[in-house]
Tab-separated table of C-alpha atoms in Angstrom:
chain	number	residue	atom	x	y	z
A	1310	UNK	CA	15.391	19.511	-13.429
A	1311	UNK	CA	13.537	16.149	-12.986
A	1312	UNK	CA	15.068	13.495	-15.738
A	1313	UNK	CA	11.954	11.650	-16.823
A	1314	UNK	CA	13.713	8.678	-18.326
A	1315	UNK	CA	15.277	7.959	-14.687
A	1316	UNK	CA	11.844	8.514	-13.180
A	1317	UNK	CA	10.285	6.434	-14.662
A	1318	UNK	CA	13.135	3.414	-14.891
A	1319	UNK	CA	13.059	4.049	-11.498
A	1320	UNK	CA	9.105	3.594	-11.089
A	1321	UNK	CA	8.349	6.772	-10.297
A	1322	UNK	CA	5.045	8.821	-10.781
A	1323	UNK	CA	3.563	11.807	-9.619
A	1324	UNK	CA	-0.080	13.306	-8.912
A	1325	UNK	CA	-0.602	16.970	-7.833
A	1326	UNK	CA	-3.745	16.638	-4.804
A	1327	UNK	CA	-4.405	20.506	-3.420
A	1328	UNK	CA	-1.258	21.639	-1.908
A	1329	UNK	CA	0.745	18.177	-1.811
A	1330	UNK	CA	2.373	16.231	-4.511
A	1331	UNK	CA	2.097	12.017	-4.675
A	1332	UNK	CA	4.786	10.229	-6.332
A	1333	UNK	CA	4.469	6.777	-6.811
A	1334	UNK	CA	7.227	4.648	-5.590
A	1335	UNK	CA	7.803	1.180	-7.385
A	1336	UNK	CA	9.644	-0.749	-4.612
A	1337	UNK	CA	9.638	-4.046	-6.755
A	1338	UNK	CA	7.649	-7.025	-6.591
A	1339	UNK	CA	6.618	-10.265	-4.431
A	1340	UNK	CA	6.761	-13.250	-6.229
A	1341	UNK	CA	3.912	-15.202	-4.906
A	1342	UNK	CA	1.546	-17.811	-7.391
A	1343	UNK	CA	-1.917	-17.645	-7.327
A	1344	UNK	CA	-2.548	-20.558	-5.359
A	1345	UNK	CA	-3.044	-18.525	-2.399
A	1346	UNK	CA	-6.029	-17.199	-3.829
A	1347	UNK	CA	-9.037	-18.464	-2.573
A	1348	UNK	CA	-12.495	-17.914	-5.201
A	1349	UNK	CA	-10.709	-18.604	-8.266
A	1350	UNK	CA	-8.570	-21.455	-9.720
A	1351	UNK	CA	-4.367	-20.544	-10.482
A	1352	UNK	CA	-5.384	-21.009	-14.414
A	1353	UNK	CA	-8.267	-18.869	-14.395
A	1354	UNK	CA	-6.725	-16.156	-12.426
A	1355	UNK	CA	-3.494	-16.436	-14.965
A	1356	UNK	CA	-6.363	-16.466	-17.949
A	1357	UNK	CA	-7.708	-13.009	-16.526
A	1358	UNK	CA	-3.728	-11.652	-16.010
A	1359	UNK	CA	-2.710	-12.564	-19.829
A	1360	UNK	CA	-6.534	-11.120	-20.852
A	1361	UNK	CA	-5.869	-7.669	-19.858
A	1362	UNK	CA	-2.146	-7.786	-21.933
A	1363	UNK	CA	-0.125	-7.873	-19.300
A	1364	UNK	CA	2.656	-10.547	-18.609
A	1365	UNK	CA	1.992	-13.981	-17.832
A	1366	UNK	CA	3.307	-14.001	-14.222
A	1367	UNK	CA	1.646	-14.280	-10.971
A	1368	UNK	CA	4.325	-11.835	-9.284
A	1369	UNK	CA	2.915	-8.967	-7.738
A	1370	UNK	CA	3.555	-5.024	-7.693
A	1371	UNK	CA	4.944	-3.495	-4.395
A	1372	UNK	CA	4.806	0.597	-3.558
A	1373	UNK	CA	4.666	2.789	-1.320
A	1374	UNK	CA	3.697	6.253	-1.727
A	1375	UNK	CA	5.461	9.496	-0.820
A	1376	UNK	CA	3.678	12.672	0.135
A	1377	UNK	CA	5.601	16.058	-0.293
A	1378	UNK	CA	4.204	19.514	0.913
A	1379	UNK	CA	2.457	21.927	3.836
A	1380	UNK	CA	6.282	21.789	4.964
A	1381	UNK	CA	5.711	17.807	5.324
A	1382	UNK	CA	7.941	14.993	3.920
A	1383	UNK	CA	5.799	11.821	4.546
A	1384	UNK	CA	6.306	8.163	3.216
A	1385	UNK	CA	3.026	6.007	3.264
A	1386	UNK	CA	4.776	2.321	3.806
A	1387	UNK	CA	8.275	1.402	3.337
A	1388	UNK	CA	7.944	-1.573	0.867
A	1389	UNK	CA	9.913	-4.814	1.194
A	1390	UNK	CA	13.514	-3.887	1.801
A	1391	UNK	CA	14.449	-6.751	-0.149
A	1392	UNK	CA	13.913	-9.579	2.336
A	1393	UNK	CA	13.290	-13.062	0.595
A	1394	UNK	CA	13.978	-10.818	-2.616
A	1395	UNK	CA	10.506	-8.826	-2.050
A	1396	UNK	CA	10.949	-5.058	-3.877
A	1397	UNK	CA	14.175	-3.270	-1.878
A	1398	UNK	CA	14.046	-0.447	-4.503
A	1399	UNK	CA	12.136	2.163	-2.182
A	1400	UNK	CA	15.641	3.658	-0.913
A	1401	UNK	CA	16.932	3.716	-4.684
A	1402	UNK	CA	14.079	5.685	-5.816
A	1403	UNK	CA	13.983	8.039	-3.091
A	1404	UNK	CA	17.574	8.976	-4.507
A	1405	UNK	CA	16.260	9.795	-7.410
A	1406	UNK	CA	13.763	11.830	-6.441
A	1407	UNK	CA	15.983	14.071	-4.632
A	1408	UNK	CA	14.825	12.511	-1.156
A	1409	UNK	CA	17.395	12.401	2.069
A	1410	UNK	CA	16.065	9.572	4.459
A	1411	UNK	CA	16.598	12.081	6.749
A	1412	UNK	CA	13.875	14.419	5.717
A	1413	UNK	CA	11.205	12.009	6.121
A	1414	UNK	CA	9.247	13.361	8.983
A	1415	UNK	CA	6.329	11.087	9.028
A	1416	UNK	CA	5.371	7.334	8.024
A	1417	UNK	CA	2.146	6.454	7.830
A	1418	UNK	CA	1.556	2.614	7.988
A	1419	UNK	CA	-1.333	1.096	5.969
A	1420	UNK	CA	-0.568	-2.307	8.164
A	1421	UNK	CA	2.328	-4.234	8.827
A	1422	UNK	CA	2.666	-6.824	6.747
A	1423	UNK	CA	6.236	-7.501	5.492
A	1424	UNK	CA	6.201	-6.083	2.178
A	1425	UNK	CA	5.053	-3.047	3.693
A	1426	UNK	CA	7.432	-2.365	6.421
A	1427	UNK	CA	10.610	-4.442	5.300
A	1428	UNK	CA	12.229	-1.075	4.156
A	1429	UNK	CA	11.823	0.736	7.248
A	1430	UNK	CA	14.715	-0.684	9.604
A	1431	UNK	CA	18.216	-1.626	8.477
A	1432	UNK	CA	20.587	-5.165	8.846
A	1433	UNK	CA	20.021	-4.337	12.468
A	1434	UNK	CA	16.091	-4.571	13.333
A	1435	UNK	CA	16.565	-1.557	15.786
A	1436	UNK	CA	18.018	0.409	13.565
A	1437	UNK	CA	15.662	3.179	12.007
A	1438	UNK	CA	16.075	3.679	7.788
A	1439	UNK	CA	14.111	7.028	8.613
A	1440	UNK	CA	15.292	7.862	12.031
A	1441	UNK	CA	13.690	11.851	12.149
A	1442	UNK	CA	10.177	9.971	11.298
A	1443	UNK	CA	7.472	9.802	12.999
A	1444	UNK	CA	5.095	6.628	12.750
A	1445	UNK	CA	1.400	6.102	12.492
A	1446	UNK	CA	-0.590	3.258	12.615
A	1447	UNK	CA	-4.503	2.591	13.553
A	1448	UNK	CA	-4.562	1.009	17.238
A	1449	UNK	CA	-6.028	-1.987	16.274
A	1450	UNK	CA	-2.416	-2.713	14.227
A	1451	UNK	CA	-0.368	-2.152	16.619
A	1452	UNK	CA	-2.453	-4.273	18.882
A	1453	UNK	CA	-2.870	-7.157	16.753
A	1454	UNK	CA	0.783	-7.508	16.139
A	1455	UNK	CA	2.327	-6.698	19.646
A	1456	UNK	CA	-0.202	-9.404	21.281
A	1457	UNK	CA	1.720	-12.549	22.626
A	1458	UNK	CA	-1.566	-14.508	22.603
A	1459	UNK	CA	-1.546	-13.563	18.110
A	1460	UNK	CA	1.531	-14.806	17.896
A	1461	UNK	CA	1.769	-17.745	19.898
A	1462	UNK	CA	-1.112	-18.592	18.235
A	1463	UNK	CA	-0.388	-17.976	14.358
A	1464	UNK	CA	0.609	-20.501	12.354
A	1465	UNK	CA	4.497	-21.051	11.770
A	1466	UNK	CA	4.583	-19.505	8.466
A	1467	UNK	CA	3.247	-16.573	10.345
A	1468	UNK	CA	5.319	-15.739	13.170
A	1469	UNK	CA	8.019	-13.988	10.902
A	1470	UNK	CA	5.481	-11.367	9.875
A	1471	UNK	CA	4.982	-11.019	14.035
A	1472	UNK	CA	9.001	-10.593	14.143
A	1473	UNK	CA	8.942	-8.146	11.584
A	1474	UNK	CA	6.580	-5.746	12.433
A	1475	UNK	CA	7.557	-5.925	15.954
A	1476	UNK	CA	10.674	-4.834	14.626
A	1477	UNK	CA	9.713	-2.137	13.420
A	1478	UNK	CA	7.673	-1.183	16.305
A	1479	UNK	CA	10.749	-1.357	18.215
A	1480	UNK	CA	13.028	0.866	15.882
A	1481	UNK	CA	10.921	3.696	16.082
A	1482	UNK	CA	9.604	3.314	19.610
A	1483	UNK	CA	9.019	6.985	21.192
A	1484	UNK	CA	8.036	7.924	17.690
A	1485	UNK	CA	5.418	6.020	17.094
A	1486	UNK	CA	1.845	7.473	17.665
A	1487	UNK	CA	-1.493	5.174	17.062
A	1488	UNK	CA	-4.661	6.333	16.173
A	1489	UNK	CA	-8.582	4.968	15.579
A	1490	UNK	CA	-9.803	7.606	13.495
A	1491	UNK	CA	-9.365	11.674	12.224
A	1492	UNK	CA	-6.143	13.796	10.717
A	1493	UNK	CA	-2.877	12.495	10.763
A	1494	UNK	CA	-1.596	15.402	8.901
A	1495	UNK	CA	-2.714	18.164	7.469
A	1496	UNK	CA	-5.361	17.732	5.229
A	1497	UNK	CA	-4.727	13.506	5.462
A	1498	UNK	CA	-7.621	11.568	7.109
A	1499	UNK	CA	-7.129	7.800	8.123
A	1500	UNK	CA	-9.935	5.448	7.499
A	1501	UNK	CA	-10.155	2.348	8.745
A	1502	UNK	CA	-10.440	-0.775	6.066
A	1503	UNK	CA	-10.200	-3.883	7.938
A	1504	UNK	CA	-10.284	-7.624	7.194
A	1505	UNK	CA	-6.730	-7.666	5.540
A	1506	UNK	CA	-5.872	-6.930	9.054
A	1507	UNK	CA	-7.742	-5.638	12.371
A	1508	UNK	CA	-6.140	-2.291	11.409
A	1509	UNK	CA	-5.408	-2.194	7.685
A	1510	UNK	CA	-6.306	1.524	7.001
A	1511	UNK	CA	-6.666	3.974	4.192
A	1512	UNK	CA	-5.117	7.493	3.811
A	1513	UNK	CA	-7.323	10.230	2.037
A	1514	UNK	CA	-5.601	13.309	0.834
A	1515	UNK	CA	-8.195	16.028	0.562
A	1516	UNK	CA	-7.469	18.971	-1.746
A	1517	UNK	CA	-10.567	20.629	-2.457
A	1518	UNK	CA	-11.362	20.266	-6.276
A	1519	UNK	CA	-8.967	16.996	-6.068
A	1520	UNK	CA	-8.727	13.906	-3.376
A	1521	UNK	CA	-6.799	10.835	-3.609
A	1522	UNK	CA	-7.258	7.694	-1.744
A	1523	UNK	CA	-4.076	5.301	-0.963
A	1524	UNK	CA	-6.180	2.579	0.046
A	1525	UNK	CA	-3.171	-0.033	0.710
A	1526	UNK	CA	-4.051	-4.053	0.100
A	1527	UNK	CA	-7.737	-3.553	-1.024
A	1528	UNK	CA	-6.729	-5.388	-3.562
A	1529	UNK	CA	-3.395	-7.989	-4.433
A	1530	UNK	CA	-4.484	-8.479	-8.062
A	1531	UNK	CA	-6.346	-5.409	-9.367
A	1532	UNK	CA	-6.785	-6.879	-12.755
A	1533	UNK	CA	-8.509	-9.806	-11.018
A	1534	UNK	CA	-10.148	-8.874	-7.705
A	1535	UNK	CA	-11.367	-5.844	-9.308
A	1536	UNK	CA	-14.012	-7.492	-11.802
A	1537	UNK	CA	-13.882	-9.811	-9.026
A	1538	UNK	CA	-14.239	-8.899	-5.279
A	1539	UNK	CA	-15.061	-11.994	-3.926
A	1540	UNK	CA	-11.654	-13.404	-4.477
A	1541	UNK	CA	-9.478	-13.437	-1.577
A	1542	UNK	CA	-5.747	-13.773	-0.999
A	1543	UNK	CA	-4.135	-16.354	2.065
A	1544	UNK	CA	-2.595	-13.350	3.740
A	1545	UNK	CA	-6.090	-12.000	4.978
A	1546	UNK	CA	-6.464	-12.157	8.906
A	1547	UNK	CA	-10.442	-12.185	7.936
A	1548	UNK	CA	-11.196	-13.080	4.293
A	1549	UNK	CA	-14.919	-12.672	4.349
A	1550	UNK	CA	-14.520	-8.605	6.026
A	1551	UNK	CA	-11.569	-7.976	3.533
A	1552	UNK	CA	-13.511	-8.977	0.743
A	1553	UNK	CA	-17.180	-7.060	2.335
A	1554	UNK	CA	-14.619	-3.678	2.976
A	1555	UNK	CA	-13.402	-4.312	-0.801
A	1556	UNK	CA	-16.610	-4.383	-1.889
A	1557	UNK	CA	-17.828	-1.404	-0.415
A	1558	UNK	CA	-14.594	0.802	-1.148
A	1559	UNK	CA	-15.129	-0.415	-5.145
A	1560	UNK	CA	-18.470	0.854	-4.467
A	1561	UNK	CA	-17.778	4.451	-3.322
A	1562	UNK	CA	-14.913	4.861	-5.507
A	1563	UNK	CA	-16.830	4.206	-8.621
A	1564	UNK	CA	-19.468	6.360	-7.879
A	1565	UNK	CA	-17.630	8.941	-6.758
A	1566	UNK	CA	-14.793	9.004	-9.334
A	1567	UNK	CA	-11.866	9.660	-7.068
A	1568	UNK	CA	-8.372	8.689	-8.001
A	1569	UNK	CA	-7.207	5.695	-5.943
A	1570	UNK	CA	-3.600	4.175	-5.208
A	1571	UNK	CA	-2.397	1.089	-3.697
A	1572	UNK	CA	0.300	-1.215	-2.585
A	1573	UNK	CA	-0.188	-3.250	-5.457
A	1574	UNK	CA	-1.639	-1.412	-8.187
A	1575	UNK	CA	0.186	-1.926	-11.557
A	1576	UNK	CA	2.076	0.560	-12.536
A	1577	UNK	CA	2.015	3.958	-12.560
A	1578	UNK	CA	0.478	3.894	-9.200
A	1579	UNK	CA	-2.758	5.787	-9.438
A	1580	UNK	CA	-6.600	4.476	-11.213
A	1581	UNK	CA	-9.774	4.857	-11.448
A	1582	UNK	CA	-12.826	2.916	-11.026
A	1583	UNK	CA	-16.705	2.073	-12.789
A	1584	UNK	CA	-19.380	0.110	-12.306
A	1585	UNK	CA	-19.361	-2.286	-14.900
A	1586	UNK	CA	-23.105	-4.292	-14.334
A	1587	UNK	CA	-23.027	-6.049	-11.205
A	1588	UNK	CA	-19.064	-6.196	-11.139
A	1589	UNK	CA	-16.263	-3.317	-11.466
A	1590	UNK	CA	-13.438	-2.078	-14.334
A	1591	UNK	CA	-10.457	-0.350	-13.346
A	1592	UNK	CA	-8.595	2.107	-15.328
A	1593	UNK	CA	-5.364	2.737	-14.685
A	1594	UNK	CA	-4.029	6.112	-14.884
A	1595	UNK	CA	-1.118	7.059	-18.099
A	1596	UNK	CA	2.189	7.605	-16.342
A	1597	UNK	CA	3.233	11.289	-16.983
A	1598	UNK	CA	6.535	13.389	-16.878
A	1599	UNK	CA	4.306	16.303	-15.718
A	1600	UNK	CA	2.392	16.692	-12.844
A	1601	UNK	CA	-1.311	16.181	-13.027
């Protein structure tokens, strides 16, 4: 029997999409301040934080999502892992879930950013945390990051995120598969959403009555580049694509409805979207012992 007090100390949060179930995995936060956001000013951005009731801090939410049926055990991102203190809960909370490593059988990778793939190898970058998994990734990620030219010509602050995901890249060599477009899994599409990265992608579960989009960094600060998509962050590769592909996704979701989650959603994981005159609202979904 599932104790809901751990659960949800632990961050933990579950959706039932068709045949799969979606728990939300908190893997901590990155502390980062607002100055790296370009569109807005680091007191109006704090102004719209404290607005919505929420604390007055510029730290941001980290997940990763975790995927559980058709005889499939799949982790969407791996979080932080703890390096320069960003999340390193992910393995934690997989423990209380009842998840073995082990049983992991797929990753799928919105990018690979650090705070998305610092949980996937151990002390020793060649060592797999998920070592029966099989990794996916859209080809333009895998290109981006494993080109000499990118790195030699990123700034310095930069070439650690090159180390990193080539890291990871390296740990899980023979199993890593790229794709451009089409199922990963059963029932789980990829879609390409790029400007964050050449190959930051989506993942959208389809389960007939019910979908779910994990749409990864479409947004840093939902309670902020939500009602305002023109704000961009400093880790965009292209900050006028990431905010057009923001646009349009907060487009389409609000019209359609679906249930969304993210990398950086607040807590518990999964929202909704409106149109809300010429800008958007976001409504986050109630975190719930049952499954919904």
């Amino acid at each position: 029997m599932t104790n809901t007090n751990n659960w949800q100390a632990a961050g933990l949060n579950r959706r039932k999409i068709g045949d799969y179930i979606v728990t939300a995995i908190v893997d901590g936060v990155v502390s980062v301040p607002f100055d790296l956001l370009s569109g807005i000013g680091p007191d109006e951005a704090m102004s719209m934080t404290v607005a919505t009731g929420r604390h007055p801090s510029s730290a941001m939410t980290v997940s990763a999502y975790l995927i559980e049926g058709k005889s499939r055990t799949i982790l969407v991102d791996g979080g932080g892992g703890g390096i320069h203190g960003w999340g390193g809960r992910l393995h934690a909370s997989l423990a209380t879930a009842n998840v073995n490593p082990l049983a992991i059988d797929q990753i799928l990778l919105t990018h690979a950013h650090p705070d998305h793939v610092g949980g996937l190898v151990g002390a020793l970058p060649s060592a797999p945390q998920f070592p029966n998994a099989e990794i996916v990734m859209h080809d333009a990620e895998f290109a981006f990051w494993s080109d000499d030219a990118n790195l030699n010509q990123a700034p310095d602050a930069m070439k650690p995120f090159f180390q990193a995901a080539r890291s990871v890249f390296e740990a899980y060599g023979a199993r890593r598969r790229t794709v451009s477009a089409g199922q990963v899994a059963p029932g789980i599409v990829i879609e390409h959403l790029p400007g964050h990265t050449p190959g930051h992608s989506g993942y959208r579960i389809d389960g007939g009555d019910a979908s779910l989009l994990i749409w990864g960094d479409i947004v840093h600060y939902p309670d902020i580049q939500v009602p305002r998509p023109d704000v961009t962050i400093a880790f965009d590769a292209d900050p006028q694509a990431a905010a057009e592909t923001r646009k349009k996704m907060l487009e389409r979701v609000s019209a359609t409805g679906e249930l969304v989650a993210g990398m950086h959603l607040n807590f518990p994981g999964f929202a909704r979207l409106s149109k809300k005159g010429q800008s958007f609202e976001i409504r986050h979904e109630p975190w719930s012992a049952e499954l919904i």
